[in-house]
Coordinates of C-alpha atoms in Angstrom, one line a residue:
X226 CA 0.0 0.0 0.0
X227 CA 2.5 2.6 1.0
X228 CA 5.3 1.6 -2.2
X229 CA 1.8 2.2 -4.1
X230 CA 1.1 5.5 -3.0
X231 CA 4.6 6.7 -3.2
X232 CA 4.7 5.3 -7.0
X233 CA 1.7 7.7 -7.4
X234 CA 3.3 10.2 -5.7
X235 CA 6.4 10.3 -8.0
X236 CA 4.0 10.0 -11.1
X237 CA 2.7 13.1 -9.7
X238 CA 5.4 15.4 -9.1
X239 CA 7.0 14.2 -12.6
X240 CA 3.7 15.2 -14.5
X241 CA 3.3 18.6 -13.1
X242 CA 7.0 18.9 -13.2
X243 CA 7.4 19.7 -9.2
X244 CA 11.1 18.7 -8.5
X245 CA 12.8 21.3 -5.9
X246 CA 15.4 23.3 -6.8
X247 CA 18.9 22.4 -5.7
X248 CA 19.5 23.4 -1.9
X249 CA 15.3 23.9 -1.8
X250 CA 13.4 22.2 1.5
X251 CA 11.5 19.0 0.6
X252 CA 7.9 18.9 -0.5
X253 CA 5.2 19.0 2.0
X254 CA 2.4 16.6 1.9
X255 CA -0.5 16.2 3.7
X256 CA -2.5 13.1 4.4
X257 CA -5.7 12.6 5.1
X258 CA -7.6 8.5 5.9
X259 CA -11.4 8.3 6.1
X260 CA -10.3 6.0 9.2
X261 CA -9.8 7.4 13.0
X262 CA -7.0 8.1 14.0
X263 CA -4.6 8.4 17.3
X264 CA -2.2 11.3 17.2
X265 CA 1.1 9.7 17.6
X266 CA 3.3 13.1 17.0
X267 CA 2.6 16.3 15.3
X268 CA 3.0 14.9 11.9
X269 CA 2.0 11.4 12.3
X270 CA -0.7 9.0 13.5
X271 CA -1.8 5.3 13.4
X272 CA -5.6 3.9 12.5
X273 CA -7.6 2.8 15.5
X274 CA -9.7 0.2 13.8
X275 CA -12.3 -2.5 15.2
X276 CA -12.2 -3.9 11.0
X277 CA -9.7 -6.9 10.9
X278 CA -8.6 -5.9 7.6
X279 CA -7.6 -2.2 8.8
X280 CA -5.4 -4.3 12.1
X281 CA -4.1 -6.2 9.3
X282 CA -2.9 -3.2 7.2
X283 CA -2.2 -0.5 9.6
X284 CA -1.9 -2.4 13.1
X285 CA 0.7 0.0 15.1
X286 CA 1.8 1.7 11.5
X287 CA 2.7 5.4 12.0
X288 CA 1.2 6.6 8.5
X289 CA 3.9 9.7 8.4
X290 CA 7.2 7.9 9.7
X291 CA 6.1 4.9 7.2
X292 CA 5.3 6.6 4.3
X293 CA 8.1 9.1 4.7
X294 CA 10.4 6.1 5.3
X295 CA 9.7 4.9 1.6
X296 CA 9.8 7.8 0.0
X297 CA 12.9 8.0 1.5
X298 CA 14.3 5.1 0.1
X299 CA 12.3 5.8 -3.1
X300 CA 14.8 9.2 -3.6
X301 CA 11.6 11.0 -3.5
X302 CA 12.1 15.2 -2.4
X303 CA 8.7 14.7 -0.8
X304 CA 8.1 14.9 3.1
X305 CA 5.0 14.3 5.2
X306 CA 4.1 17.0 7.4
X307 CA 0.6 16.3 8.4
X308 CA -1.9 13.2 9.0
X309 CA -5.6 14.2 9.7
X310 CA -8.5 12.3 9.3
X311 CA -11.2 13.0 6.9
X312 CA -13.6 14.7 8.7
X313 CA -10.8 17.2 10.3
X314 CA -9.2 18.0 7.4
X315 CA -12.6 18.8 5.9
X316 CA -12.8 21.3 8.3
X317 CA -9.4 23.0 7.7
X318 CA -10.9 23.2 3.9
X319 CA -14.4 24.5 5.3
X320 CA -12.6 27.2 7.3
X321 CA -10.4 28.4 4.6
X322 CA -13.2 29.0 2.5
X323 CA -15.9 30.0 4.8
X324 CA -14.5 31.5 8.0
X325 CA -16.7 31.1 10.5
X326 CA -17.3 26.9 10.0
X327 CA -18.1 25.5 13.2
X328 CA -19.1 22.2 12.0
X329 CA -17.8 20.0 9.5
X330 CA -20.0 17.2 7.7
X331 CA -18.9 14.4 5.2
X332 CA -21.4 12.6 3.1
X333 CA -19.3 10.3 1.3
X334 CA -19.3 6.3 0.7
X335 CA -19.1 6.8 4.7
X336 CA -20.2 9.5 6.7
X337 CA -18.5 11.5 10.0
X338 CA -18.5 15.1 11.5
X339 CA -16.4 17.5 13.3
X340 CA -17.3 20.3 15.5
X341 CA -15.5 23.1 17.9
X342 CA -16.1 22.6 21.3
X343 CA -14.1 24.1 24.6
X344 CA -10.6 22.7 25.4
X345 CA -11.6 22.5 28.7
X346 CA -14.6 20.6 28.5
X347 CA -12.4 17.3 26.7
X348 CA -11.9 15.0 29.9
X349 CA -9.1 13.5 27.6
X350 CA -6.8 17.0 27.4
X351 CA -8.1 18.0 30.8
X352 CA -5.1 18.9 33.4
X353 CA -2.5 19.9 30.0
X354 CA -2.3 23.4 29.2
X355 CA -4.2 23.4 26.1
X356 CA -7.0 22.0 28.6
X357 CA -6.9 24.8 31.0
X358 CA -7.1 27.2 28.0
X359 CA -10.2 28.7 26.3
X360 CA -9.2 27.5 22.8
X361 CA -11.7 25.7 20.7
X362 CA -10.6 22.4 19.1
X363 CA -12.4 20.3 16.8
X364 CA -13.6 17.1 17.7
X365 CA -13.8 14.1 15.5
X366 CA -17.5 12.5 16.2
X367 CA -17.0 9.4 14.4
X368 CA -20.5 10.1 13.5
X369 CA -21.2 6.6 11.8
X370 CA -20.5 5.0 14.6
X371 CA -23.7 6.7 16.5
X372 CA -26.3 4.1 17.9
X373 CA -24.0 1.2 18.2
X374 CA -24.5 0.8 22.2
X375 CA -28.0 2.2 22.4
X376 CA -31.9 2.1 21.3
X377 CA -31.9 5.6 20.1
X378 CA -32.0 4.2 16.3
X379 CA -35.0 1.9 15.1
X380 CA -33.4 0.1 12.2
X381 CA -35.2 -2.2 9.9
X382 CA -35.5 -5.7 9.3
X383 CA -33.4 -4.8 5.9
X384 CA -31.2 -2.8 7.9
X385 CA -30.7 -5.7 9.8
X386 CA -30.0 -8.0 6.9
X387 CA -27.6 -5.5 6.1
X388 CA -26.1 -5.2 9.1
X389 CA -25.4 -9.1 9.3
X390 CA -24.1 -9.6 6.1
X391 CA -21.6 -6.6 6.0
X392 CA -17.9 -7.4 7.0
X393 CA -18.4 -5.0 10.3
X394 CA -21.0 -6.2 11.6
X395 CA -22.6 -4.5 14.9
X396 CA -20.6 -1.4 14.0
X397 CA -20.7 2.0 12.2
X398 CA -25.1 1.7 13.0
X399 CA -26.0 4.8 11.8
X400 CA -23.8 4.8 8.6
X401 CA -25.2 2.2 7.5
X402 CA -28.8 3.8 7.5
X403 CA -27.7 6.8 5.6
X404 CA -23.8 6.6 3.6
X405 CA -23.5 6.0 -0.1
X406 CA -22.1 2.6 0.6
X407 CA -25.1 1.3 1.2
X408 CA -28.3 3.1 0.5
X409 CA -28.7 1.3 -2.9
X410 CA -28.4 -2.0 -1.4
X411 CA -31.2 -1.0 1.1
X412 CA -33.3 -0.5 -1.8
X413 CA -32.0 -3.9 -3.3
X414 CA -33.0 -5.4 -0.1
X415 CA -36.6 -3.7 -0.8
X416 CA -36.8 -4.6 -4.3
X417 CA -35.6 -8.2 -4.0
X418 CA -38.6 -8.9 -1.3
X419 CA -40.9 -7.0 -3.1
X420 CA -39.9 -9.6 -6.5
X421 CA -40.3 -12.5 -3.6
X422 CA -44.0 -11.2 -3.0
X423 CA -44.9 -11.6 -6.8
X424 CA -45.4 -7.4 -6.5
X425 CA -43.3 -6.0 -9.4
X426 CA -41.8 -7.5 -12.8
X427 CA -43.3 -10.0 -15.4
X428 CA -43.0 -13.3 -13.6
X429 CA -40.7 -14.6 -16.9
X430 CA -38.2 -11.6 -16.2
X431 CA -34.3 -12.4 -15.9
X432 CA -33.8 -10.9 -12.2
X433 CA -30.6 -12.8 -11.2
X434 CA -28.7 -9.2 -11.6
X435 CA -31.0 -7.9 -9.0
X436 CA -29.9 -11.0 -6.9
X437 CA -26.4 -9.7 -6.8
X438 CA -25.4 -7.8 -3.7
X439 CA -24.6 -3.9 -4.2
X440 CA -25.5 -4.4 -7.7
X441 CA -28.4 -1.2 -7.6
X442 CA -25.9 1.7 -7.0
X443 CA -26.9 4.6 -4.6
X444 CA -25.9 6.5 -8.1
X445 CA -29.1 4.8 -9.7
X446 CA -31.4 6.5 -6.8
X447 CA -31.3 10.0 -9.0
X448 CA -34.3 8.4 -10.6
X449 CA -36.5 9.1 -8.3
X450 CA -36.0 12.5 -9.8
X451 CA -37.4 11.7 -12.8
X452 CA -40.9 13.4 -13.4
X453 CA -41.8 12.3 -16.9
X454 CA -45.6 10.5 -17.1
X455 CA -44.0 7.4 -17.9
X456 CA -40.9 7.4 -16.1
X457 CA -38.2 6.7 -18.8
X458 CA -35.7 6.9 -17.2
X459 CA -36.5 4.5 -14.7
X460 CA -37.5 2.4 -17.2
X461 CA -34.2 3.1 -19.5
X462 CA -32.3 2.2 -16.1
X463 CA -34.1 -1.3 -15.4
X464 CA -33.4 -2.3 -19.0
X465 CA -29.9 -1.4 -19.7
X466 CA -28.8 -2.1 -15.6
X467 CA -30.5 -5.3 -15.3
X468 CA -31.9 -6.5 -18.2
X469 CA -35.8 -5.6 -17.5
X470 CA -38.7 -4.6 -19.0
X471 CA -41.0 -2.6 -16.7
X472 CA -44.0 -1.9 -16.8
X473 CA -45.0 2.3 -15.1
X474 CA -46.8 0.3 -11.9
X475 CA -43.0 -1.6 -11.5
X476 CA -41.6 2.1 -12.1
X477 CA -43.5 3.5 -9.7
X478 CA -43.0 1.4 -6.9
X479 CA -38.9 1.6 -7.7
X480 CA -39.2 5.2 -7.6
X481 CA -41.3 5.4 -4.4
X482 CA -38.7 3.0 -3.0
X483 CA -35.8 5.2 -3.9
X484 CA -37.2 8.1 -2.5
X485 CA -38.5 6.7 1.0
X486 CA -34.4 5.1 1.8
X487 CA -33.0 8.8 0.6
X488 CA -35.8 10.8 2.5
X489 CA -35.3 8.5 5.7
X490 CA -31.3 8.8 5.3
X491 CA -31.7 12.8 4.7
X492 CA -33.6 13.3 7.5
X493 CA -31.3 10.8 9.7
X494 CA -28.6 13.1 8.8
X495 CA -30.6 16.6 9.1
X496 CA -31.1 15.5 12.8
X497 CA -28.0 15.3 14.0
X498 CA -26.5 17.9 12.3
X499 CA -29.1 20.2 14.2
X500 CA -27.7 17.9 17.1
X501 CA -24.5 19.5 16.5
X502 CA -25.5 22.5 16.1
X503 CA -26.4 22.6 19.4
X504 CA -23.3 21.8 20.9
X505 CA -21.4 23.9 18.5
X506 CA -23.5 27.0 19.9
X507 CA -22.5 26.1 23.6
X508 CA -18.8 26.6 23.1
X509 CA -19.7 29.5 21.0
X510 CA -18.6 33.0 22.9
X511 CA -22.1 34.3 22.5
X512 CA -24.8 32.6 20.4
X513 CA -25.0 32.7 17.0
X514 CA -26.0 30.6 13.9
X515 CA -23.8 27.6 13.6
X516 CA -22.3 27.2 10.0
X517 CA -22.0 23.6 8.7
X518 CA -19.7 22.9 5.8
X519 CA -20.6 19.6 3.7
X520 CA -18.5 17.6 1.5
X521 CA -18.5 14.3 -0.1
X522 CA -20.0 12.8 -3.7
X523 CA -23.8 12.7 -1.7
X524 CA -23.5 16.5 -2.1
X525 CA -23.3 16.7 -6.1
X526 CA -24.7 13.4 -6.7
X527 CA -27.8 13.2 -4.7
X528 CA -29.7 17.0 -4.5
X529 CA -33.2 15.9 -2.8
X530 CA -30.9 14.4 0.1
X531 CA -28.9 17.6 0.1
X532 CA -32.0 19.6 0.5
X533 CA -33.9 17.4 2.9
X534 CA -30.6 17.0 4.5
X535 CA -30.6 21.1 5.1
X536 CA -34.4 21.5 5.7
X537 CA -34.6 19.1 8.6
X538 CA -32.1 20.3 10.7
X539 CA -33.1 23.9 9.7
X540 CA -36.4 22.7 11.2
X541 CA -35.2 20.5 14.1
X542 CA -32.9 23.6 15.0
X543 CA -35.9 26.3 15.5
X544 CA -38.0 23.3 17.6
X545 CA -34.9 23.5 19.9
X546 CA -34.6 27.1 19.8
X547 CA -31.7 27.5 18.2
X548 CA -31.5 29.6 15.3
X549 CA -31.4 28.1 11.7
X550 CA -28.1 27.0 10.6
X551 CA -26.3 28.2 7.9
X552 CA -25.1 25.3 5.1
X553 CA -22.7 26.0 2.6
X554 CA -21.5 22.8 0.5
X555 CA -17.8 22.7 -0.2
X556 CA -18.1 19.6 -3.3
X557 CA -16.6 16.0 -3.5
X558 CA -13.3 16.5 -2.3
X559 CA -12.8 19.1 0.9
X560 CA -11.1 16.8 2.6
X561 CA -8.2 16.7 0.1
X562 CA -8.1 20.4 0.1
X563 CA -8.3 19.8 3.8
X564 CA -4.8 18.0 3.8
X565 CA -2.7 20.2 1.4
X566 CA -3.9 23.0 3.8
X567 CA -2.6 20.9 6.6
X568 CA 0.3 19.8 5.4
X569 CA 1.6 23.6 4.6
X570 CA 0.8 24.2 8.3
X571 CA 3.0 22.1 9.8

């Protein structure tokens, strides 16, 4: 993995032609993992994972010592200066582009958020001097992991299929009711049992694609924006995708299904960012709309969920009493933004 990434690295600096001067400092590089991470220096960090393949991969790995070790031996002028997770360096990008970011949201193939809250109400700094200080640090929620060791969430019987068959299971609860990963196999799940009830498609149609796990891509769920009267493009999806001819009922109920997992997963989302908006405002200096930066391929792929994303906790926000956040949308990739930021930093 790491002689991978410092082969792309080299491609990189030899296509846009980046090789230092003579006597010129090395490269900085930032880099950012959609995994947590424990902050093992100010540079460097090692994934804390419960997934066997990450323990496998990265178990006790300091990402900056190791990759700076090969591109070391690789000859490479090229030095690691900064390891964030995703979510954190989203927020670096958020703030550099919108000042007064308070909260950070990824909705990617995974999902996470960051906030600011009050050194000195982290139990884990408390006693150091950053602790004892008034400075606001951002806090990595590990959002997906929310509901894992409670009732709050009321998952499905698909969610719970889900759930069981994923490599993880019993972990990362709420991600999997609402992250691009899997809200097209939710509506699988749905279709698949609704083809079990004899409910949709000709009884002589070929569904052994639909049989296929994660073979209906969250991608696919933009048809539910489709408003024609017969719902081609739902129909142009069925055929080319899996091979079926649909009749507008069939459309219809795909389309409904599409729009009840994205709704629920938008609103899932809206909830607690109005959640964090609430605890951003606390460790604000005196109250004042909290401004949530979003990032991730959801944003540009999905716009309902965007905007049922924003409405809810908009709504949720002013039932609390809190006033109505302000959303600006920073595009697929803030996070790598994020770590070039972070990496110049250091």
């Amino acid at each position: 993995l790491f002689e991978d990434a410092a082969t792309h690295v080299a491609q990189f600096i030899n296509t846009h032609n980046l090789v230092p001067e003579p006597g010129q400092p090395p490269l900085s590089m930032g880099v950012t993992v959609d995994l947590p991470l424990e902050e093992t220096s100010k540079s460097g960090g090692h994934v804390v994972s419960n997934s066997l393949a990450c323990q496998k991969t990265f178990s006790n790995v300091d990402l900056a010592h190791t990759l700076n070790s090969v591109m070391l031996k690789r000859h490479l002028p090229v030095k690691v200066t900064s390891t964030t997770n995703c979510v954190i360096s989203t927020m670096v990008a958020a703030q550099h582009h919108f000042h007064a970011t308070c909260i950070a949201l990824i909705l990617n193939h995974g999902i996470n958020a960051s906030y600011y809250e009050r050194a000195a109400k982290i139990p884990k700094i408390s006693g150091s001097e950053l602790g004892n200080s008034d400075t606001r640090v951002a806090i990595n929620t590990e959002l997906a992991r929310f509901g894992e060791h409670s009732n709050v969430l009321t998952p499905t019987m698909w969610d719970h299929r889900i759930d069981r068959e994923s490599p993880n299971t019993g972990y990362h609860t709420f991600e999997k009711l609402v992250a691009d990963k899997y809200l097209g196999e939710i509506v699988r799940n749905l279709i698949t049992d609704f083809m079990d009830s004899r409910m949709i498609f000709p009884k002589h149609s070929d569904v052994s694609t639909f049989s296929t796990p994660y073979s209906f891509f969250t991608s696919y769920m933009t048809i539910m924006e489709d408003t024609s009267d017969d719902l081609s493009e739902v129909g142009d999806l069925l055929r080319a995708g899996f091979n079926i001819d649909s009749s507008l009922v069939d459309r219809k109920i795909v389309s409904s299904l599409c729009k009840i997992v994205a709704m629920r997963a938008a609103k899932l989302v809206g909830g607690a960012a109005a959640g964090l908006a609430k605890k951003a405002t606390k460790a604000m200096d005196a109250p004042e709309p909290a401004v949530i930066s979003i990032s991730g391929k959801l944003t540009e792929m999905n716009q309902p969920y965007l905007e049922c994303t924003m409405t809810t906790a908009k709504s949720i926000a002013s039932k609390i009493g809190l006033e109505e956040p302000i959303f600006n949308v920073l595009g697929e990739d803030g996070y790598t933004v994020g770590a070039a930021l972070s990496s110049l930093s250091n």
